[in-house]
């Protein structure tokens, strides 16, 4: 192989490697199997099959769906670290996202999600509806519900469970359009959330 | 010879694209677009009105729309006083909940005002200036003229590309194309200036203080600078116009509007009392939307501007929220003080006690924090988060 051909081969291989995450397809999550999620020690098991999206919202998160992530979106946040955003920045220069702080109280988490959504989705139509204490992954945590509309103006509802463990934020959110999909998917989502464990 | 002719024709076209002055174009129908039941006249005008009508249907049914008859009536009254009762009949005013400084006007008479604009203007004269500017775009049919100008420019660019490929234009192709492209933005800037001047004359004729218009642009620059500083970025330059700018720089606008105001004596009413009364019910909502944008520098500047020398309880609370959300230890100390100042000035919202409580807890004052949270639960026994807050007190 000439030097030129070798160079081309290497360049192609590099390009393929770089493109691999984007090409990674969706995978099936089997039911009743314990799986680690969001590249973390958080484990869950599902009472029915789900699809795991190839694209991640951020470095420490992953999304499962039943019919497509705009219709039912179950997202896991596996230990957001001090100083990190909840998910990938949309426009770091002009619309930077707020950052999680290890000194936050658990009651600050709903506001963090609200403000991140308002900025990332460019909508003021996002509000927290209820906040109550709960046990999540065996820890004291918070359960909160919220409602929002993106630029597509479809009204969505969300339900989230979160706990701050060792200065890191662990959270599971489920959100779906109010029309049909939220009620249709919430029980399956709650089953996943109830199975969440941390070592 | 043929090459020469083609070159001469295209150069003339490119030059004429840039030479058109906004607002002064010929071949427009004599009737004004704000006249009752005016119908679009040409095929181009009918086309852009049809699109505007469709867009208006969406705005009318939008979730972002603020449904408040009193607020709409107030904004419409300011518009009518500014441009005249007969003219404003052709306008429908929509107020959208968008926390940014802007307003826009469609060629069919649909005016959209964003909540972020209402938060930023300080008095009725400033609001009148912006509404007058938008109305001027409508009155002078700027959308239609800009559409025609864009079409001409794109024709020139396409022909230059075609003739360039056949070798007729030599190396002048890219010059012609960039001149045509630049002319689109130049034309847009000329329209903005034209609308500014028209709005200024409306302001002067309606008895509002003419200097109000320049005040807005001075503050918009200061706010943008404060936002940049808060994000540790260099602020944007105002002394030169970028190739792709659709508007003159804020500095240009502030400068020529100030010069006109000085020339005209800068007198007139500002009507700040009436304005603040009309906005009072919406101020907490508009502030809340602004606070959640994660723009510490810009919001701090804005709150300072809104307060002037009088920090009201609502503004003190908002400032406490701003500092609490940033959440550095020193911010939490400052936030607690702003909440206490708000309470001392008679703020009644129980949420202040909750946020004071969590702020104190985060900063290590457990006893003070628990006391404030207990006060919150006492004042709002049916709070939706009472069980959650109760866990922080134990």
XYZ file of C-alpha atoms in Angstrom:
593
model
C 0.000 0.000 0.000
C 1.413 3.362 -0.962
C 1.816 6.068 1.641
C -0.988 8.021 0.014
C -3.365 5.045 0.079
C -2.454 4.389 3.713
C -3.207 7.971 4.582
C -6.586 7.758 2.852
C -7.349 4.505 4.644
C -6.501 5.993 8.005
C -8.488 9.145 7.315
C -11.530 7.086 6.338
C -11.230 4.959 9.458
C -10.961 8.074 11.638
C -13.969 9.585 9.953
C -15.993 6.435 10.547
C -14.976 6.385 14.215
C -15.940 10.023 14.639
C -19.283 9.405 12.975
C -19.996 6.248 14.935
C -21.946 7.804 17.861
C -24.270 9.572 15.473
C -24.797 6.406 13.494
C -25.358 4.256 16.574
C -28.891 3.065 16.140
C -31.642 2.598 18.639
C -31.537 -0.595 20.664
C -34.224 -2.684 22.240
C -34.403 -2.891 26.028
C -35.762 -6.288 27.015
C -38.303 -6.530 29.792
C -37.519 -7.810 33.283
C -33.775 -7.406 32.884
C -31.618 -5.257 35.099
C -29.682 -2.703 33.038
C -27.285 0.089 33.964
C -28.374 3.410 32.457
C -26.811 6.742 31.491
C -23.249 5.429 31.746
C -23.620 5.299 35.516
C -24.183 2.931 38.421
C -27.912 3.619 38.303
C -29.726 0.398 37.385
C -33.343 -0.175 36.399
C -35.496 -2.909 34.956
C -38.549 -2.497 32.769
C -41.913 -4.211 32.961
C -42.252 -4.016 29.164
C -39.965 -3.514 26.206
C -38.590 -0.028 25.501
C -36.423 1.475 22.753
C -33.187 3.082 23.811
C -32.374 6.073 21.616
C -28.948 6.126 20.005
C -28.677 9.881 20.517
C -28.058 10.965 24.110
C -29.305 14.299 25.482
C -25.926 14.765 27.175
C -22.828 13.025 28.440
C -24.482 11.526 31.547
C -27.906 10.746 30.219
C -29.880 8.497 27.918
C -33.411 8.373 26.597
C -35.874 5.530 26.184
C -39.101 5.731 24.256
C -42.087 3.644 23.219
C -43.316 5.427 20.090
C -40.669 8.112 19.482
C -39.102 10.616 21.843
C -41.569 13.393 21.004
C -44.442 11.122 22.037
C -43.027 9.461 25.128
C -39.636 10.325 26.498
C -38.119 8.545 29.494
C -34.764 10.152 30.238
C -32.196 9.024 32.801
C -29.657 11.416 34.288
C -26.870 9.350 35.776
C -24.996 11.553 38.190
C -24.813 15.112 36.896
C -21.639 16.498 38.471
C -21.107 19.780 40.281
C -20.780 22.562 37.699
C -22.276 20.548 34.812
C -25.367 21.359 32.769
C -28.240 18.868 32.805
C -27.862 18.180 29.098
C -25.887 19.386 26.112
C -25.724 23.151 25.594
C -27.904 24.394 22.722
C -26.116 27.717 22.284
C -23.415 28.121 24.884
C -22.444 31.601 23.751
C -25.840 33.256 23.616
C -28.116 31.028 25.676
C -25.972 29.173 28.225
C -27.776 26.623 30.384
C -27.790 26.830 34.186
C -25.460 24.440 35.986
C -26.053 21.940 38.744
C -24.302 22.713 42.010
C -23.483 20.116 44.658
C -24.600 22.653 47.276
C -28.134 22.728 45.879
C -30.965 21.502 48.035
C -33.156 18.808 46.574
C -35.914 21.451 46.336
C -33.764 23.402 43.856
C -33.803 20.554 41.330
C -37.267 21.282 39.844
C -36.254 24.909 39.183
C -33.015 23.724 37.563
C -34.999 21.536 35.173
C -37.524 24.307 34.531
C -34.882 26.904 33.672
C -32.886 24.466 31.529
C -36.016 23.610 29.517
C -37.031 27.255 29.127
C -33.640 28.056 27.622
C -33.049 24.894 25.584
C -36.580 24.769 24.157
C -36.874 28.564 23.845
C -40.209 28.711 25.612
C -41.518 30.554 28.644
C -44.406 28.087 28.755
C -42.878 25.735 31.318
C -43.979 25.421 34.917
C -43.575 23.136 37.871
C -46.968 21.904 39.072
C -46.323 19.857 42.233
C -43.338 19.007 44.408
C -43.370 16.311 47.070
C -40.886 14.136 48.968
C -40.341 10.585 47.808
C -37.900 7.744 47.963
C -35.886 7.351 44.777
C -33.283 4.627 44.162
C -33.346 3.897 47.866
C -32.545 7.503 48.823
C -34.558 10.469 50.029
C -35.533 12.397 46.972
C -38.143 14.525 45.287
C -41.006 13.747 42.943
C -42.283 16.623 40.876
C -44.655 17.145 38.000
C -44.471 19.806 35.325
C -46.144 20.966 32.161
C -44.721 22.709 29.132
C -45.216 23.553 25.478
C -42.389 23.828 22.977
C -42.428 25.850 19.785
C -44.639 23.113 18.276
C -47.295 24.284 20.793
C -48.237 20.762 21.760
C -49.071 20.690 25.460
C -46.887 18.177 27.313
C -46.791 16.882 30.877
C -43.851 15.515 32.787
C -43.160 13.588 35.968
C -39.703 13.412 37.514
C -37.960 11.597 40.358
C -34.626 12.877 41.606
C -32.089 12.476 44.392
C -28.729 14.077 45.083
C -26.264 11.333 46.027
C -22.655 12.130 46.888
C -22.977 15.608 45.362
C -24.296 14.237 42.059
C -27.761 14.506 40.631
C -29.590 11.316 39.669
C -32.955 11.755 38.021
C -35.510 10.044 35.818
C -38.059 12.078 33.881
C -41.012 10.929 31.841
C -42.778 13.335 29.549
C -45.365 13.027 26.833
C -48.171 15.005 25.168
C -51.149 15.495 27.447
C -53.330 14.176 24.678
C -53.376 10.360 25.072
C -49.648 9.645 25.351
C -48.929 10.768 28.909
C -51.648 8.645 30.467
C -50.845 5.754 28.132
C -47.178 5.631 29.101
C -46.951 6.839 32.687
C -47.510 3.431 34.354
C -44.711 1.781 32.368
C -42.468 4.741 33.217
C -43.330 4.542 36.905
C -42.490 0.831 36.891
C -39.019 1.644 35.555
C -38.577 4.429 38.099
C -39.662 2.216 40.982
C -37.014 -0.342 40.015
C -34.186 2.229 40.120
C -31.292 1.268 42.389
C -27.979 2.803 43.301
C -25.178 0.898 45.008
C -18.965 43.072 -27.544
C -21.695 40.800 -26.279
C -19.660 40.173 -23.149
C -19.333 43.884 -22.636
C -23.069 44.410 -23.011
C -23.917 41.658 -20.525
C -21.437 43.045 -18.054
C -22.791 46.564 -18.395
C -26.374 45.384 -17.918
C -25.650 43.322 -14.825
C -23.499 45.985 -13.246
C -26.301 48.466 -13.788
C -28.753 46.010 -12.187
C -26.481 45.377 -9.219
C -26.059 49.108 -8.761
C -29.775 49.758 -9.007
C -30.487 47.022 -6.466
C -28.410 48.926 -3.968
C -29.594 52.351 -4.969
C -33.287 51.897 -4.153
C -34.237 54.033 -1.205
C -36.524 52.499 1.364
C -39.958 53.947 1.425
C -39.614 56.008 -1.715
C -40.336 53.354 -4.291
C -42.700 54.064 -7.154
C -45.524 51.919 -8.587
C -47.384 51.663 -5.310
C -51.146 52.039 -5.140
C -52.322 55.418 -3.992
C -54.527 54.048 -1.207
C -52.836 53.561 2.164
C -52.761 49.978 3.534
C -54.375 51.066 6.812
C -57.493 52.332 5.072
C -60.626 50.439 6.062
C -60.972 47.108 4.227
C -58.013 47.894 1.993
C -57.366 45.041 -0.419
C -53.860 44.152 -1.653
C -53.463 45.364 -5.208
C -50.730 43.552 -7.090
C -49.907 39.871 -7.400
C -46.891 40.333 -5.102
C -48.881 42.195 -2.502
C -51.699 39.639 -2.601
C -49.109 36.911 -2.100
C -47.454 38.387 0.944
C -50.821 39.314 2.442
C -51.964 35.738 2.033
C -48.906 34.502 3.904
C -49.395 37.162 6.560
C -53.056 36.142 6.970
C -52.028 32.538 7.522
C -49.393 33.614 10.017
C -51.950 35.765 11.823
C -54.307 32.805 12.225
C -51.461 30.954 13.955
C -50.643 33.893 16.207
C -54.309 34.310 17.148
C -54.489 30.689 18.312
C -50.984 30.556 19.793
C -50.321 29.394 23.338
C -47.777 32.201 23.614
C -50.505 34.823 23.243
C -51.388 36.820 26.364
C -55.152 37.058 26.704
C -55.767 40.242 28.627
C -58.285 42.637 27.155
C -57.160 45.499 29.411
C -53.514 45.178 28.387
C -54.398 44.880 24.692
C -56.672 47.906 24.923
C -53.951 49.923 26.608
C -51.319 49.107 23.976
C -53.826 49.852 21.220
C -54.695 53.210 22.821
C -51.016 54.160 22.877
C -50.700 53.161 19.215
C -53.813 55.133 18.265
C -52.638 58.222 20.107
C -49.273 57.925 18.355
C -50.288 57.359 14.754
C -53.796 58.814 14.823
C -57.236 57.312 15.390
C -57.986 56.901 11.683
C -54.759 55.055 10.943
C -54.803 52.599 13.850
C -58.144 51.121 12.787
C -56.326 48.938 10.270
C -54.169 47.300 12.960
C -54.727 44.226 15.134
C -52.491 44.131 18.227
C -51.302 40.808 19.680
C -49.153 40.538 22.807
C -46.988 37.446 23.022
C -45.223 36.034 26.046
C -41.653 36.090 24.763
C -39.017 37.402 27.171
C -36.961 39.383 24.649
C -36.971 42.947 23.364
C -38.915 43.042 20.105
C -42.095 43.820 18.227
C -43.012 43.227 14.619
C -45.617 44.202 12.102
C -46.898 42.222 9.148
C -47.927 43.807 5.825
C -51.607 42.992 6.518
C -51.775 45.066 9.711
C -50.964 42.396 12.299
C -48.831 43.889 15.059
C -47.094 41.599 17.550
C -45.594 42.992 20.746
C -43.389 40.783 22.915
C -43.649 40.806 26.704
C -39.902 41.441 26.918
C -40.473 44.774 25.195
C -43.128 45.773 27.742
C -40.681 44.888 30.530
C -37.952 47.055 29.027
C -39.667 50.273 28.008
C -39.913 52.636 30.946
C -42.805 54.844 29.970
C -45.582 55.379 27.484
C -43.462 57.615 25.249
C -40.917 54.832 24.741
C -43.663 52.326 23.998
C -45.181 54.812 21.548
C -41.840 55.161 19.778
C -41.531 51.417 19.154
C -45.179 51.022 18.113
C -44.790 54.008 15.782
C -41.700 52.423 14.235
C -43.539 49.169 13.551
C -46.535 51.018 12.176
C -44.239 52.929 9.806
C -43.071 49.627 8.284
C -46.715 48.772 7.649
C -47.683 52.187 6.326
C -44.771 52.349 3.904
C -45.269 48.747 2.743
C -41.727 47.779 3.647
C -42.352 44.021 3.480
C -43.556 44.266 -0.099
C -40.711 46.521 -1.204
C -38.103 44.368 0.526
C -39.549 41.273 -1.098
C -39.250 42.833 -4.552
C -35.741 44.003 -3.803
C -34.683 40.516 -2.660
C -36.122 39.031 -5.831
C -34.225 41.482 -8.002
C -31.005 40.781 -6.115
C -31.416 37.017 -6.438
C -32.080 37.441 -10.181
C -28.848 39.374 -10.532
C -26.938 36.773 -8.535
C -28.314 33.962 -10.679
C -27.603 35.687 -13.991
C -24.114 36.595 -12.844
C -23.554 32.961 -11.997
C -24.843 31.802 -15.388
C -22.933 34.362 -17.446
C -19.856 33.854 -15.285
C -19.848 30.162 -16.086
C -19.973 30.928 -19.783
C -17.025 33.260 -19.435
C -18.765 36.523 -20.272
C -18.066 38.316 -17.029
C -14.367 37.654 -16.630
C -13.436 38.065 -12.993
C -16.201 40.497 -12.113
C -18.761 37.777 -11.298
C -18.109 37.580 -7.565
C -18.026 41.367 -7.270
C -21.457 41.640 -8.876
C -22.835 38.857 -6.728
C -21.527 40.242 -3.460
C -22.773 43.725 -4.367
C -26.236 42.315 -5.015
C -26.181 40.303 -1.777
C -24.940 43.249 0.260
C -27.651 45.417 -1.221
C -30.336 43.238 0.380
C -29.042 44.050 3.843
C -28.266 47.638 2.972
C -31.843 48.050 1.809
C -33.162 46.513 5.023
C -31.070 48.950 7.091
C -32.362 51.847 4.994
C -35.933 50.719 5.705
C -35.242 50.596 9.435
C -33.847 54.116 9.392
C -36.812 55.283 7.356
C -39.199 53.696 9.898
C -37.258 55.330 12.748
C -37.625 58.755 11.169
C -41.313 58.260 10.522
C -41.823 57.061 14.107
C -39.979 60.122 15.320
C -42.358 62.398 13.435
C -45.332 60.502 14.901
C -43.869 60.913 18.370
C -43.418 64.642 17.876
C -46.917 65.089 16.442
C -48.637 63.133 19.205
C -47.151 65.093 22.080
C -44.877 62.379 23.457
C -41.332 63.249 24.486
C -39.237 62.822 21.361
C -36.014 61.983 23.202
C -37.682 58.799 24.506
C -36.793 56.918 21.335
C -33.050 57.502 21.688
C -33.220 56.517 25.392
C -34.328 52.996 24.451
C -31.322 52.332 22.213
C -28.885 53.643 24.782
C -30.262 51.199 27.356
C -30.403 48.278 24.910
C -26.666 48.696 24.316
C -25.980 48.914 28.046
C -28.018 45.785 28.718
C -26.239 43.844 25.962
C -22.908 44.960 27.406
C -24.002 43.875 30.893
C -25.089 40.473 29.544
C -21.721 40.039 27.808
C -19.806 41.083 30.922
C -21.847 38.688 33.074
C -20.924 35.859 30.687
C -17.291 36.969 30.583
C -17.501 37.778 26.905
C -16.368 40.809 24.978
C -19.249 43.120 24.248
C -20.342 43.610 20.706
C -19.028 46.563 18.678
C -21.425 49.343 17.786
C -19.153 51.523 15.680
C -19.346 49.535 12.466
C -22.117 47.859 10.506
C -21.675 44.179 9.690
C -22.245 43.057 6.095
C -25.243 40.898 7.070
C -26.873 43.367 9.508
C -30.561 43.887 8.863
C -30.715 46.888 11.218
C -28.453 49.907 11.777
C -26.411 49.551 14.969
C -28.068 50.623 18.198
C -25.400 53.330 18.462
C -26.334 54.745 15.058
C -29.987 54.778 15.993
C -29.349 56.355 19.385
C -27.154 59.001 17.738
C -29.431 60.149 14.935
C -32.571 59.947 17.058
C -30.902 61.957 19.836
C -29.761 64.590 17.343
C -33.305 64.896 15.987
C -34.728 65.145 19.504
C -32.302 67.891 20.485
C -33.189 69.719 17.291
C -36.890 69.431 18.079
C -36.440 70.688 21.640
C -36.933 67.261 23.266
C -40.196 68.141 24.931
C -43.416 66.289 25.504
C -45.054 63.863 27.888
C -43.638 60.534 29.008
C -46.713 59.262 30.925
C -44.823 56.876 33.154
C -47.536 56.716 35.832
C -50.181 55.539 33.378
C -47.708 53.064 31.882
C -46.712 51.517 35.208
C -50.356 51.234 36.256
C -51.126 49.337 33.051
C -48.192 46.952 33.535
C -48.561 46.396 37.300
C -50.581 43.192 37.047
C -48.097 41.648 34.613
C -44.813 42.793 36.112
C -44.279 39.722 38.364
C -44.851 37.371 35.411
C -42.583 39.319 33.061
C -39.878 39.486 35.730
C -40.144 35.758 36.405
C -39.709 34.973 32.694
C -36.658 37.227 32.560
C -35.089 35.738 35.707
C -35.234 32.238 34.286
C -33.117 33.135 31.234
C -29.850 32.569 33.148
C -28.613 36.039 32.200
C -27.227 37.447 35.438
C -25.521 40.553 34.058
C -28.320 41.681 31.784
C -31.041 40.999 34.351
C -29.155 42.812 37.107
C -28.842 45.818 34.805
C -32.516 45.626 33.865
C -33.660 45.425 37.498
C -31.502 48.442 38.326
C -33.098 50.362 35.480
C -36.608 49.375 36.529
C -35.924 50.353 40.126
C -34.150 53.658 39.545
C -33.845 55.018 43.056
C -36.878 53.148 44.359
C -36.481 49.404 44.931
C -40.057 48.199 45.322
C -40.779 44.928 47.186
C -41.434 43.150 43.849
C -38.071 44.259 42.440
C -36.222 43.351 45.647
C -37.770 39.899 45.550
C -36.781 39.524 41.897
C -33.229 40.562 42.733
C -33.145 38.020 45.557
C -34.254 35.352 43.085
C -31.580 36.395 40.594
C -28.830 36.041 43.188
C -30.236 32.816 44.642
C -30.340 31.216 41.197
C -26.692 32.031 40.511
C -25.998 30.574 43.935
C -22.388 31.427 44.775
C -21.963 31.636 48.577
C -21.726 35.446 48.371
C -24.825 35.506 46.140
C -26.782 33.579 48.761
C -25.822 36.146 51.430
C -26.940 38.950 49.097
C -30.155 37.092 48.164
C -31.127 36.627 51.829
C -30.679 40.349 52.372
C -32.809 41.255 49.344
C -35.606 38.952 50.582
C -35.430 40.546 54.027
C -35.495 44.027 52.498
C -38.545 43.046 50.447
C -40.296 41.792 53.579
C -39.319 44.919 55.503
C -40.896 47.013 52.749
C -44.154 45.141 53.090
C -43.932 42.292 50.573
C -46.761 39.831 51.232
C -45.924 36.809 49.068
C -45.348 33.756 51.329
C -42.961 32.335 48.696
C -40.406 34.906 49.849
C -40.186 33.088 53.218
C -39.703 29.750 51.449
C -36.929 31.067 49.244
C -35.323 32.923 52.146
C -35.424 29.675 54.102
C -33.786 27.528 51.436
C -31.205 30.258 50.796
C -30.240 30.348 54.481
C -30.089 26.535 54.628
C -27.755 26.437 51.636
C -25.490 28.937 53.304
C -25.272 27.047 56.609
C -27.759 29.031 58.705
C -29.882 26.043 59.717
C -31.823 27.751 62.506
C -32.656 30.841 60.436
C -33.562 28.688 57.463
C -35.932 26.456 59.408
C -37.607 29.471 60.979
C -38.247 31.054 57.564
C -39.597 27.760 56.185
C -41.867 27.387 59.215
C -43.139 30.910 58.554
C -43.848 29.902 54.954
C -45.928 26.902 56.013
C -47.742 28.986 58.620
C -48.632 31.651 56.040
C -49.523 29.162 53.306
C -50.801 26.041 55.056
C -52.213 24.575 51.827
C -49.024 25.040 49.755
C -48.597 22.373 47.095
C -45.021 21.715 48.237
C -45.761 21.694 51.982
C -44.750 18.037 52.491
C -41.439 18.662 50.717
C -40.684 21.811 52.682
C -41.641 20.032 55.919
C -38.835 17.516 55.316
C -36.333 20.403 55.292
C -37.494 21.590 58.695
C -37.105 18.244 60.464
